[in-house]
mmCIF file of C-alpha atoms in Angstrom:
data_model
loop_
_atom_site.group_PDB
_atom_site.id
_atom_site.type_symbol
_atom_site.label_atom_id
_atom_site.label_comp_id
_atom_site.label_asym_id
_atom_site.label_seq_id
_atom_site.Cartn_x
_atom_site.Cartn_y
_atom_site.Cartn_z
ATOM 1 C CA MET A 1 -2.704 -8.790 27.799
ATOM 2 C CA VAL A 2 -1.500 -10.969 24.907
ATOM 3 C CA LEU A 3 -4.678 -9.963 23.067
ATOM 4 C CA VAL A 4 -3.731 -6.314 23.607
ATOM 5 C CA VAL A 5 -0.382 -6.915 21.909
ATOM 6 C CA HIS A 6 -2.156 -8.583 18.981
ATOM 7 C CA VAL A 7 -4.419 -5.540 18.622
ATOM 8 C CA LEU A 8 -1.437 -3.179 18.722
ATOM 9 C CA ALA A 9 0.434 -5.235 16.099
ATOM 10 C CA CYS A 10 -2.668 -5.152 13.911
ATOM 11 C CA LEU A 11 -2.960 -1.359 14.252
ATOM 12 C CA LEU A 12 0.711 -0.979 13.364
ATOM 13 C CA GLY A 13 0.158 -3.041 10.222
ATOM 14 C CA THR A 14 -2.941 -1.020 9.327
ATOM 15 C CA GLY A 15 -0.896 2.170 9.259
ATOM 16 C CA SER A 16 1.690 0.715 6.885
ATOM 17 C CA TRP A 17 -0.236 1.274 3.624
ATOM 18 C CA VAL A 18 -3.516 2.893 4.683
ATOM 19 C CA ALA A 19 -2.566 6.286 3.227
ATOM 20 C CA ILE A 20 -1.813 5.215 -0.343
ATOM 21 C CA ASN A 21 -4.581 2.607 -0.372
ATOM 22 C CA GLY A 22 -6.954 5.346 0.746
ATOM 23 C CA VAL A 23 -5.822 7.632 -2.053
ATOM 24 C CA TRP A 24 -6.392 4.890 -4.639
ATOM 25 C CA VAL A 25 -10.008 4.318 -3.652
ATOM 26 C CA GLU A 26 -10.618 8.078 -3.469
ATOM 27 C CA LEU A 27 -9.350 8.699 -7.011
ATOM 28 C CA PRO A 28 -12.842 8.603 -8.611
ATOM 29 C CA LEU A 29 -13.717 11.631 -6.480
ATOM 30 C CA LEU A 30 -10.428 13.449 -7.038
ATOM 31 C CA VAL A 31 -9.894 13.113 -10.784
ATOM 32 C CA PRO A 32 -12.909 15.218 -11.923
ATOM 33 C CA ARG A 33 -11.618 18.116 -9.809
ATOM 34 C CA VAL A 34 -7.904 18.220 -10.635
ATOM 35 C CA PRO A 35 -6.181 19.427 -13.834
ATOM 36 C CA GLU A 36 -4.466 16.051 -14.367
ATOM 37 C CA GLY A 37 -7.819 14.288 -14.744
ATOM 38 C CA TRP A 38 -7.543 10.572 -15.445
ATOM 39 C CA TYR A 39 -3.762 10.851 -15.822
ATOM 40 C CA LEU A 40 -3.624 11.089 -12.020
ATOM 41 C CA PRO A 41 -3.489 7.275 -11.462
ATOM 42 C CA SER A 42 -0.474 7.070 -13.769
ATOM 43 C CA TYR A 43 1.208 9.976 -11.969
ATOM 44 C CA LEU A 44 0.523 8.302 -8.631
ATOM 45 C CA THR A 45 2.096 5.049 -9.833
ATOM 46 C CA VAL A 46 5.239 6.896 -10.928
ATOM 47 C CA LEU A 47 5.427 8.728 -7.586
ATOM 48 C CA ILE A 48 5.197 5.426 -5.701
ATOM 49 C CA GLN A 49 8.071 3.995 -7.734
ATOM 50 C CA PHE A 50 10.204 7.089 -7.120
ATOM 51 C CA ALA A 51 9.394 6.791 -3.409
ATOM 52 C CA ASN A 52 11.304 3.500 -3.301
ATOM 53 C CA VAL A 53 14.382 5.648 -2.714
ATOM 54 C CA GLY A 54 13.211 5.608 0.925
ATOM 55 C CA PRO A 55 13.695 1.876 1.601
ATOM 56 C CA LEU A 56 16.800 1.899 -0.606
ATOM 57 C CA PHE A 57 18.308 4.675 1.515
ATOM 58 C CA VAL A 58 17.466 2.894 4.790
ATOM 59 C CA THR A 59 18.907 -0.400 3.553
ATOM 60 C CA LEU A 60 22.130 1.160 2.265
ATOM 61 C CA LEU A 61 22.619 3.210 5.424
ATOM 62 C CA HIS A 62 22.202 0.115 7.612
ATOM 63 C CA HIS A 63 24.840 -1.597 5.490
ATOM 64 C CA VAL A 64 27.326 1.266 5.074
ATOM 65 C CA ARG A 65 26.895 3.022 8.429
ATOM 66 C CA PRO A 66 25.520 0.414 10.850
ATOM 67 C CA GLY A 67 24.079 1.879 14.009
ATOM 68 C CA ARG A 68 23.804 5.377 12.531
ATOM 69 C CA LEU A 69 20.077 5.125 11.885
ATOM 70 C CA SER A 70 17.872 4.546 14.912
ATOM 71 C CA GLU A 71 15.110 2.036 14.185
ATOM 72 C CA ALA A 72 12.649 3.574 16.637
ATOM 73 C CA GLY A 73 13.482 7.109 15.526
ATOM 74 C CA THR A 74 12.955 6.176 11.877
ATOM 75 C CA ILE A 75 9.506 4.714 12.567
ATOM 76 C CA TYR A 76 8.489 7.705 14.689
ATOM 77 C CA THR A 77 9.554 10.013 11.878
ATOM 78 C CA ILE A 78 7.866 8.290 8.954
ATOM 79 C CA VAL A 79 4.565 7.695 10.769
ATOM 80 C CA SER A 80 4.461 11.325 11.945
ATOM 81 C CA VAL A 81 5.193 12.546 8.421
ATOM 82 C CA GLY A 82 2.410 10.309 7.093
ATOM 83 C CA ALA A 83 -0.143 11.654 9.586
ATOM 84 C CA LEU A 84 0.865 15.253 8.819
ATOM 85 C CA ALA A 85 0.756 14.719 5.044
ATOM 86 C CA CYS A 86 -2.765 13.245 5.246
ATOM 87 C CA LEU A 87 -3.890 16.201 7.337
ATOM 88 C CA LEU A 88 -2.407 18.682 4.855
ATOM 89 C CA LEU A 89 -4.078 16.822 1.985
ATOM 90 C CA ALA A 90 -7.442 17.433 3.609
ATOM 91 C CA PHE A 91 -7.016 21.197 3.191
ATOM 92 C CA PHE A 92 -4.734 21.645 0.163
ATOM 93 C CA TRP A 93 -5.445 18.797 -2.294
ATOM 94 C CA GLN A 94 -7.337 21.139 -4.672
ATOM 95 C CA GLU A 95 -4.661 23.853 -4.663
ATOM 96 C CA THR A 96 -3.072 24.385 -8.089
ATOM 97 C CA SER A 97 -0.217 26.403 -9.539
ATOM 98 C CA TRP A 98 0.991 27.119 -13.058
ATOM 99 C CA VAL A 99 3.902 24.935 -14.156
ATOM 100 C CA ALA A 100 5.200 24.955 -17.747
ATOM 101 C CA GLY A 101 2.233 27.036 -18.871
ATOM 102 C CA ALA A 102 -0.457 24.744 -17.470
ATOM 103 C CA PRO A 103 -2.220 24.348 -14.122
ATOM 104 C CA ARG A 104 -0.855 21.540 -11.981
ATOM 105 C CA SER A 105 -1.933 20.034 -8.668
ATOM 106 C CA THR A 106 1.456 20.707 -7.115
ATOM 107 C CA ALA A 107 0.332 20.409 -3.492
ATOM 108 C CA LEU A 108 -1.477 17.144 -4.183
ATOM 109 C CA LEU A 109 1.425 15.585 -6.074
ATOM 110 C CA ILE A 110 4.039 16.661 -3.509
ATOM 111 C CA LEU A 111 2.006 15.323 -0.595
ATOM 112 C CA LEU A 112 1.291 12.096 -2.480
ATOM 113 C CA PHE A 113 5.036 11.634 -2.926
ATOM 114 C CA PHE A 114 5.597 12.002 0.821
ATOM 115 C CA LEU A 115 2.789 9.517 1.532
ATOM 116 C CA SER A 116 4.358 7.086 -0.932
ATOM 117 C CA LEU A 117 7.738 7.592 0.724
ATOM 118 C CA VAL A 118 6.222 6.828 4.125
ATOM 119 C CA ASP A 119 4.397 3.688 3.013
ATOM 120 C CA CYS A 120 7.287 2.278 0.982
ATOM 121 C CA THR A 121 9.757 2.851 3.828
ATOM 122 C CA SER A 122 7.416 1.160 6.304
ATOM 123 C CA SER A 123 8.170 -2.143 4.573
ATOM 124 C CA VAL A 124 11.814 -2.072 5.693
ATOM 125 C CA THR A 125 11.209 -0.640 9.179
ATOM 126 C CA PHE A 126 7.997 -2.152 10.565
ATOM 127 C CA LEU A 127 8.861 -5.775 9.777
ATOM 128 C CA PRO A 128 12.324 -5.725 11.433
ATOM 129 C CA PHE A 129 10.697 -4.153 14.490
ATOM 130 C CA LEU A 130 8.015 -6.873 14.594
ATOM 131 C CA ARG A 131 10.719 -9.541 14.523
ATOM 132 C CA ARG A 132 11.535 -8.604 18.112
ATOM 133 C CA PHE A 133 8.242 -10.264 19.043
ATOM 134 C CA ARG A 134 7.179 -13.863 18.811
ATOM 135 C CA ALA A 135 6.387 -15.123 15.318
ATOM 136 C CA ARG A 136 2.625 -15.262 15.898
ATOM 137 C CA TYR A 137 2.448 -11.470 16.023
ATOM 138 C CA LEU A 138 3.864 -11.251 12.506
ATOM 139 C CA THR A 139 0.713 -12.895 11.127
ATOM 140 C CA THR A 140 -1.398 -10.380 13.054
ATOM 141 C CA TYR A 141 0.658 -7.574 11.531
ATOM 142 C CA PHE A 142 -0.061 -8.850 8.011
ATOM 143 C CA VAL A 143 -3.770 -9.010 8.815
ATOM 144 C CA GLY A 144 -3.540 -5.349 9.833
ATOM 145 C CA GLU A 145 -1.670 -4.583 6.626
ATOM 146 C CA GLY A 146 -4.565 -6.143 4.734
ATOM 147 C CA LEU A 147 -7.016 -3.993 6.683
ATOM 148 C CA SER A 148 -5.130 -0.940 5.420
ATOM 149 C CA GLY A 149 -6.902 -1.557 2.130
ATOM 150 C CA LEU A 150 -10.190 -2.851 3.496
ATOM 151 C CA LEU A 151 -11.039 0.052 5.833
ATOM 152 C CA PRO A 152 -10.578 2.861 3.268
ATOM 153 C CA GLY A 153 -12.428 0.728 0.726
ATOM 154 C CA LEU A 154 -15.438 0.329 3.004
ATOM 155 C CA LEU A 155 -15.373 4.036 3.782
ATOM 156 C CA ALA A 156 -15.241 4.867 0.062
ATOM 157 C CA LEU A 157 -18.243 2.614 -0.551
ATOM 158 C CA ALA A 158 -20.141 4.438 2.198
ATOM 159 C CA GLN A 159 -19.010 7.751 0.719
ATOM 160 C CA GLY A 160 -20.344 6.840 -2.725
ATOM 161 C CA VAL A 161 -17.412 8.344 -4.592
ATOM 162 C CA GLY A 162 -17.540 8.800 -8.323
ATOM 163 C CA VAL A 163 -21.222 7.942 -8.851
ATOM 164 C CA ALA A 164 -22.316 9.430 -12.174
ATOM 165 C CA ARG A 165 -25.393 9.493 -14.391
ATOM 166 C CA CYS A 166 -25.914 10.435 -18.026
ATOM 167 C CA VAL A 167 -28.165 13.441 -18.687
ATOM 168 C CA ASN A 168 -29.280 15.261 -21.806
ATOM 169 C CA GLY A 169 -26.661 17.883 -22.555
ATOM 170 C CA SER A 170 -29.143 20.446 -23.856
ATOM 171 C CA LEU A 171 -31.262 20.195 -20.724
ATOM 172 C CA ALA A 172 -28.218 20.358 -18.470
ATOM 173 C CA GLY A 173 -27.030 23.402 -20.420
ATOM 174 C CA ASN A 174 -30.295 25.206 -19.894
ATOM 175 C CA ALA A 175 -30.035 24.624 -16.166
ATOM 176 C CA SER A 176 -26.393 25.605 -15.783
ATOM 177 C CA GLY A 177 -26.006 28.186 -18.538
ATOM 178 C CA ALA A 178 -23.575 26.021 -20.499
ATOM 179 C CA GLU A 179 -24.138 24.973 -24.063
ATOM 180 C CA GLY A 180 -24.030 21.411 -25.357
ATOM 181 C CA THR A 181 -26.083 18.645 -26.907
ATOM 182 C CA GLY A 182 -26.221 14.893 -26.500
ATOM 183 C CA LEU A 183 -25.521 12.902 -23.359
ATOM 184 C CA ARG A 184 -23.044 14.110 -20.778
ATOM 185 C CA ALA A 185 -21.841 12.746 -17.445
ATOM 186 C CA GLU A 186 -23.128 14.404 -14.317
ATOM 187 C CA TYR A 187 -21.355 13.406 -11.120
ATOM 188 C CA GLN A 188 -23.475 12.984 -8.029
ATOM 189 C CA PRO A 189 -22.218 14.602 -4.829
ATOM 190 C CA ALA A 190 -20.578 12.264 -2.337
ATOM 191 C CA ARG A 191 -22.169 11.699 1.062
ATOM 192 C CA PHE A 192 -19.174 13.378 2.690
ATOM 193 C CA SER A 193 -16.226 15.310 1.325
ATOM 194 C CA ALA A 194 -12.697 14.277 0.457
ATOM 195 C CA ARG A 195 -11.547 16.507 3.332
ATOM 196 C CA LEU A 196 -13.240 14.251 5.891
ATOM 197 C CA PHE A 197 -11.847 11.192 4.124
ATOM 198 C CA PHE A 198 -8.272 12.473 4.388
ATOM 199 C CA ILE A 199 -8.831 13.455 8.020
ATOM 200 C CA PHE A 200 -9.882 9.823 8.613
ATOM 201 C CA LEU A 201 -6.628 8.651 7.005
ATOM 202 C CA SER A 202 -4.689 11.041 9.234
ATOM 203 C CA GLY A 203 -6.458 9.578 12.256
ATOM 204 C CA MET A 204 -5.518 6.050 11.164
ATOM 205 C CA MET A 205 -1.879 7.106 10.942
ATOM 206 C CA GLY A 206 -2.235 8.619 14.424
ATOM 207 C CA LEU A 207 -3.527 5.267 15.732
ATOM 208 C CA CYS A 208 -0.534 3.572 14.092
ATOM 209 C CA LEU A 209 1.814 5.960 15.898
ATOM 210 C CA ALA A 210 0.059 5.333 19.222
ATOM 211 C CA ALA A 211 0.277 1.569 18.677
ATOM 212 C CA PHE A 212 4.022 1.813 18.053
ATOM 213 C CA VAL A 213 4.518 3.857 21.227
ATOM 214 C CA LEU A 214 2.624 1.262 23.277
ATOM 215 C CA LEU A 215 4.477 -1.646 21.679
ATOM 216 C CA ASN A 216 7.693 0.018 22.838
ATOM 217 C CA ARG A 217 6.600 0.972 26.351
ATOM 218 C CA LEU A 218 3.684 -1.195 27.474
ATOM 219 C CA PRO A 219 4.916 -3.779 30.018
ATOM 220 C CA ALA A 220 2.854 -6.557 28.425
ATOM 221 C CA ALA A 221 4.410 -5.809 25.040
ATOM 222 C CA ARG A 222 7.901 -5.789 26.493
ATOM 223 C CA GLN A 223 7.308 -9.211 28.041
ATOM 224 C CA GLU A 224 6.201 -10.612 24.693
ATOM 225 C CA GLN A 225 9.376 -9.597 22.941
ATOM 226 C CA ALA A 226 11.763 -12.443 22.377
ATOM 227 C CA LYS A 227 14.692 -10.405 23.699
ATOM 228 C CA GLU A 228 17.165 -13.256 24.011
ATOM 229 C CA ARG A 229 17.081 -13.762 20.245
ATOM 230 C CA PHE A 230 18.200 -10.221 19.492
ATOM 231 C CA ARG A 231 21.050 -9.513 21.941
ATOM 232 C CA ALA A 232 23.827 -10.629 19.627
ATOM 233 C CA GLN A 233 24.830 -8.340 16.803
ATOM 234 C CA ALA A 234 22.954 -8.893 13.534
ATOM 235 C CA ARG A 235 24.727 -10.580 10.671
ATOM 236 C CA VAL A 236 23.853 -10.182 7.012
ATOM 237 C CA GLU A 237 24.941 -12.848 4.554
ATOM 238 C CA ALA A 238 27.268 -11.459 1.927
ATOM 239 C CA GLY A 239 28.878 -13.628 -0.709
ATOM 240 C CA SER A 240 30.091 -16.926 0.741
ATOM 241 C CA GLY A 241 30.643 -15.649 4.291
ATOM 242 C CA LEU A 242 28.886 -13.672 6.978
ATOM 243 C CA GLN A 243 29.621 -9.983 7.382
ATOM 244 C CA ALA A 244 28.866 -8.473 10.782
ATOM 245 C CA VAL A 245 26.689 -5.402 10.888
ATOM 246 C CA VAL A 246 26.305 -3.508 14.160
ATOM 247 C CA GLU A 247 22.832 -2.038 14.715
ATOM 248 C CA ASP A 248 21.538 0.156 17.500
ATOM 249 C CA ARG A 249 19.099 -2.723 18.051
ATOM 250 C CA PRO A 250 19.826 -5.906 16.108
ATOM 251 C CA MET A 251 17.027 -6.775 13.718
ATOM 252 C CA ILE A 252 17.832 -10.401 12.879
ATOM 253 C CA SER A 253 19.878 -12.904 14.853
ATOM 254 C CA PRO A 254 22.760 -14.777 13.175
ATOM 255 C CA ALA A 255 20.829 -18.061 13.239
ATOM 256 C CA GLU A 256 17.782 -16.460 11.630
ATOM 257 C CA SER A 257 19.947 -14.748 9.024
ATOM 258 C CA HIS A 258 21.157 -18.150 7.867
ATOM 259 C CA GLN A 259 17.660 -19.645 7.877
ATOM 260 C CA LEU A 260 16.072 -16.792 5.948
ATOM 261 C CA TRP A 261 18.260 -17.460 2.931
ATOM 262 C CA GLY A 262 17.935 -21.237 3.000
ATOM 263 C CA ARG A 263 14.453 -22.047 4.307
ATOM 264 C CA PHE A 264 10.994 -20.810 3.361
ATOM 265 C CA GLY A 265 8.610 -22.348 5.878
ATOM 266 C CA THR A 266 8.109 -25.884 4.591
ATOM 267 C CA GLY A 267 11.642 -27.089 3.919
ATOM 268 C CA THR A 268 15.079 -26.309 2.591
ATOM 269 C CA TYR A 269 15.215 -24.829 -0.902
ATOM 270 C CA SER A 270 18.187 -24.902 -3.238
ATOM 271 C CA TRP A 271 19.578 -21.619 -4.526
ATOM 272 C CA PRO A 272 17.906 -22.018 -7.958
ATOM 273 C CA GLN A 273 14.588 -22.633 -6.211
ATOM 274 C CA ALA A 274 15.102 -19.645 -3.925
ATOM 275 C CA ALA A 275 15.980 -17.504 -6.947
ATOM 276 C CA SER A 276 12.755 -18.589 -8.641
ATOM 277 C CA VAL A 277 10.760 -17.498 -5.587
ATOM 278 C CA PHE A 278 12.347 -14.036 -5.690
ATOM 279 C CA LEU A 279 11.750 -13.776 -9.434
ATOM 280 C CA LEU A 280 8.074 -14.616 -8.910
ATOM 281 C CA LEU A 281 7.892 -11.964 -6.183
ATOM 282 C CA ALA A 282 9.450 -9.380 -8.496
ATOM 283 C CA TRP A 283 7.078 -10.259 -11.365
ATOM 284 C CA VAL A 284 3.906 -10.272 -9.262
ATOM 285 C CA ASN A 285 4.802 -7.021 -7.496
ATOM 286 C CA ALA A 286 5.622 -5.379 -10.822
ATOM 287 C CA LEU A 287 2.120 -6.245 -12.054
ATOM 288 C CA THR A 288 0.126 -5.405 -8.932
ATOM 289 C CA ASN A 289 2.075 -2.335 -7.773
ATOM 290 C CA GLY A 290 3.317 -0.864 -11.045
ATOM 291 C CA VAL A 291 1.891 -1.872 -14.404
ATOM 292 C CA LEU A 292 -1.779 -2.613 -13.739
ATOM 293 C CA PRO A 293 -2.547 0.347 -11.404
ATOM 294 C CA ALA A 294 -1.003 2.709 -13.957
ATOM 295 C CA VAL A 295 -3.494 1.634 -16.652
ATOM 296 C CA GLN A 296 -6.481 1.046 -14.371
ATOM 297 C CA SER A 297 -8.327 4.128 -15.544
ATOM 298 C CA TYR A 298 -7.918 3.002 -19.172
ATOM 299 C CA SER A 299 -8.988 -0.584 -18.503
ATOM 300 C CA CYS A 300 -11.984 0.200 -16.276
ATOM 301 C CA LEU A 301 -13.262 3.669 -17.172
ATOM 302 C CA PRO A 302 -14.716 2.696 -20.615
ATOM 303 C CA TYR A 303 -17.163 0.428 -18.757
ATOM 304 C CA GLY A 304 -18.309 3.299 -16.566
ATOM 305 C CA ASN A 305 -17.289 5.124 -13.446
ATOM 306 C CA ALA A 306 -19.053 2.575 -11.268
ATOM 307 C CA ALA A 307 -16.902 -0.209 -12.751
ATOM 308 C CA TYR A 308 -13.735 1.749 -12.020
ATOM 309 C CA HIS A 309 -14.850 2.472 -8.478
ATOM 310 C CA LEU A 310 -15.766 -1.156 -7.783
ATOM 311 C CA ALA A 311 -12.508 -2.437 -9.292
ATOM 312 C CA ALA A 312 -10.381 -0.086 -7.181
ATOM 313 C CA THR A 313 -12.314 -0.763 -3.976
ATOM 314 C CA LEU A 314 -12.643 -4.540 -4.288
ATOM 315 C CA ALA A 315 -8.969 -4.833 -5.207
ATOM 316 C CA ALA A 316 -8.112 -3.162 -1.915
ATOM 317 C CA MET A 317 -10.404 -5.616 -0.118
ATOM 318 C CA ALA A 318 -8.678 -8.612 -1.734
ATOM 319 C CA ASN A 319 -5.528 -8.036 0.322
ATOM 320 C CA PRO A 320 -6.992 -8.827 3.775
ATOM 321 C CA LEU A 321 -8.830 -11.797 2.285
ATOM 322 C CA ALA A 322 -5.517 -13.206 1.071
ATOM 323 C CA CYS A 323 -3.989 -12.601 4.515
ATOM 324 C CA PHE A 324 -6.787 -14.541 6.226
ATOM 325 C CA VAL A 325 -6.356 -17.398 3.755
ATOM 326 C CA GLY A 326 -2.634 -17.393 4.514
ATOM 327 C CA MET A 327 -3.373 -17.838 8.221
ATOM 328 C CA PHE A 328 -4.999 -21.213 7.512
ATOM 329 C CA LEU A 329 -2.829 -22.263 4.553
ATOM 330 C CA PRO A 330 0.616 -20.877 5.415
ATOM 331 C CA ASN A 331 2.679 -23.410 3.444
ATOM 332 C CA ARG A 332 3.123 -22.949 -0.282
ATOM 333 C CA CYS A 333 5.021 -25.317 -2.544
ATOM 334 C CA LEU A 334 6.808 -24.028 -5.636
ATOM 335 C CA LEU A 335 4.217 -25.607 -7.926
ATOM 336 C CA THR A 336 1.412 -23.743 -6.152
ATOM 337 C CA LEU A 337 3.337 -20.466 -6.353
ATOM 338 C CA GLY A 338 3.917 -21.022 -10.060
ATOM 339 C CA LEU A 339 0.265 -21.819 -10.756
ATOM 340 C CA LEU A 340 -0.934 -18.767 -8.810
ATOM 341 C CA SER A 341 1.536 -16.543 -10.651
ATOM 342 C CA ALA A 342 0.484 -17.964 -14.028
ATOM 343 C CA ALA A 343 -3.191 -17.355 -13.226
ATOM 344 C CA GLY A 344 -2.458 -13.803 -12.120
ATOM 345 C CA SER A 345 -0.423 -13.202 -15.285
ATOM 346 C CA GLY A 346 -3.383 -14.358 -17.372
ATOM 347 C CA PHE A 347 -5.687 -11.921 -15.618
ATOM 348 C CA GLY A 348 -3.084 -9.211 -16.093
ATOM 349 C CA CYS A 349 -2.885 -9.908 -19.839
ATOM 350 C CA TYR A 350 -6.659 -9.475 -20.135
ATOM 351 C CA ILE A 351 -6.520 -6.172 -18.247
ATOM 352 C CA MET A 352 -3.653 -4.910 -20.412
ATOM 353 C CA ALA A 353 -5.493 -5.925 -23.597
ATOM 354 C CA ILE A 354 -8.585 -4.025 -22.475
ATOM 355 C CA ALA A 355 -6.444 -0.983 -21.650
ATOM 356 C CA ALA A 356 -4.775 -1.154 -25.083
ATOM 357 C CA LEU A 357 -8.184 -1.279 -26.799
ATOM 358 C CA SER A 358 -9.554 1.597 -24.697
ATOM 359 C CA PRO A 359 -11.799 3.553 -25.141
ATOM 360 C CA CYS A 360 -13.634 0.948 -27.268
ATOM 361 C CA PRO A 361 -12.887 -2.460 -25.703
ATOM 362 C CA PRO A 362 -14.960 -5.613 -26.282
ATOM 363 C CA LEU A 363 -18.308 -6.019 -24.491
ATOM 364 C CA LEU A 364 -18.393 -2.266 -23.954
ATOM 365 C CA HIS A 365 -22.134 -1.855 -23.455
ATOM 366 C CA SER A 366 -22.879 -5.123 -21.671
ATOM 367 C CA HIS A 367 -23.038 -6.234 -18.077
ATOM 368 C CA THR A 368 -20.728 -9.118 -18.992
ATOM 369 C CA GLY A 369 -17.917 -6.704 -19.848
ATOM 370 C CA VAL A 370 -18.359 -4.855 -16.553
ATOM 371 C CA ALA A 371 -18.430 -8.110 -14.565
ATOM 372 C CA LEU A 372 -15.279 -9.383 -16.290
ATOM 373 C CA ILE A 373 -13.164 -6.280 -15.770
ATOM 374 C CA VAL A 374 -14.235 -5.882 -12.140
ATOM 375 C CA SER A 375 -13.614 -9.587 -11.435
#
């Protein structure tokens, strides 16, 4: 029965970011069919950043009006909204309307905002819920969160999204009735449609909802919850003292609240060291969740649609790999964190340089250029 709880925690983690990760790997199939074209990745990045109002609202409400927001009710709501939005995407993602004198994918953009809102808010609702269980289930949750990128990526590879070939424009014009000379891109049909892909994402969100219901009601899951650690009211550290915050179900015990600010797994950190950890987190997240995805079409597309597709898909697969590595090497010293961040910053500088030089970056017509940008 403990294994069952691990599976349920993994499914809950899978539903945390599966929707947006799925949209990212499906972009090569979407962009040729929407008016926004290759601006769509940039629009999606902006929508994700705007969607951070969700976790901000939840955090402020817990602080200002403690107990007003039900933890279970919030999770039920956001997961249900995510499943419904994915289902609506399957049928309306190609619908357009005229805005400011130009066609816009209004349905797609609105639904993408709701998916972003769901996934961003999951970060401040799923983790506090998982803290009711023993610590070992938190690692399983992060493995599931990694699978939220792996599963859509594998499905996109099987789908064959965005595969294109160059054909003679004059010959293609004779066949289709259009005029044109020279080489032109001709996209190959995918093995199955974007509609089925979005229905799959909706099903994954449905599994996440079912997993949450069972984690709340299954007797084995109830037994695994460390209830004695959450009966006292939660306390959040504010300034030099502790300010009590009453929750409908306390998320963090007073002892844990003190440890979270002073300890990070391997030992006690000073406040300057703790501040450096948070600064590294902010910098790395800004690169991986904001800057680099926004320019991905510019950095990868010059090397071909296949390069863009591989970069987007393999990047999603890197997340679960990092989670599995973290299971065996959970302790990180500050020097290791700094070296990893410096290496990632170097890779990010190369990607940004390629994007700035787009559409004519170095090594444009060589396999070396493709291998570098994908790596």
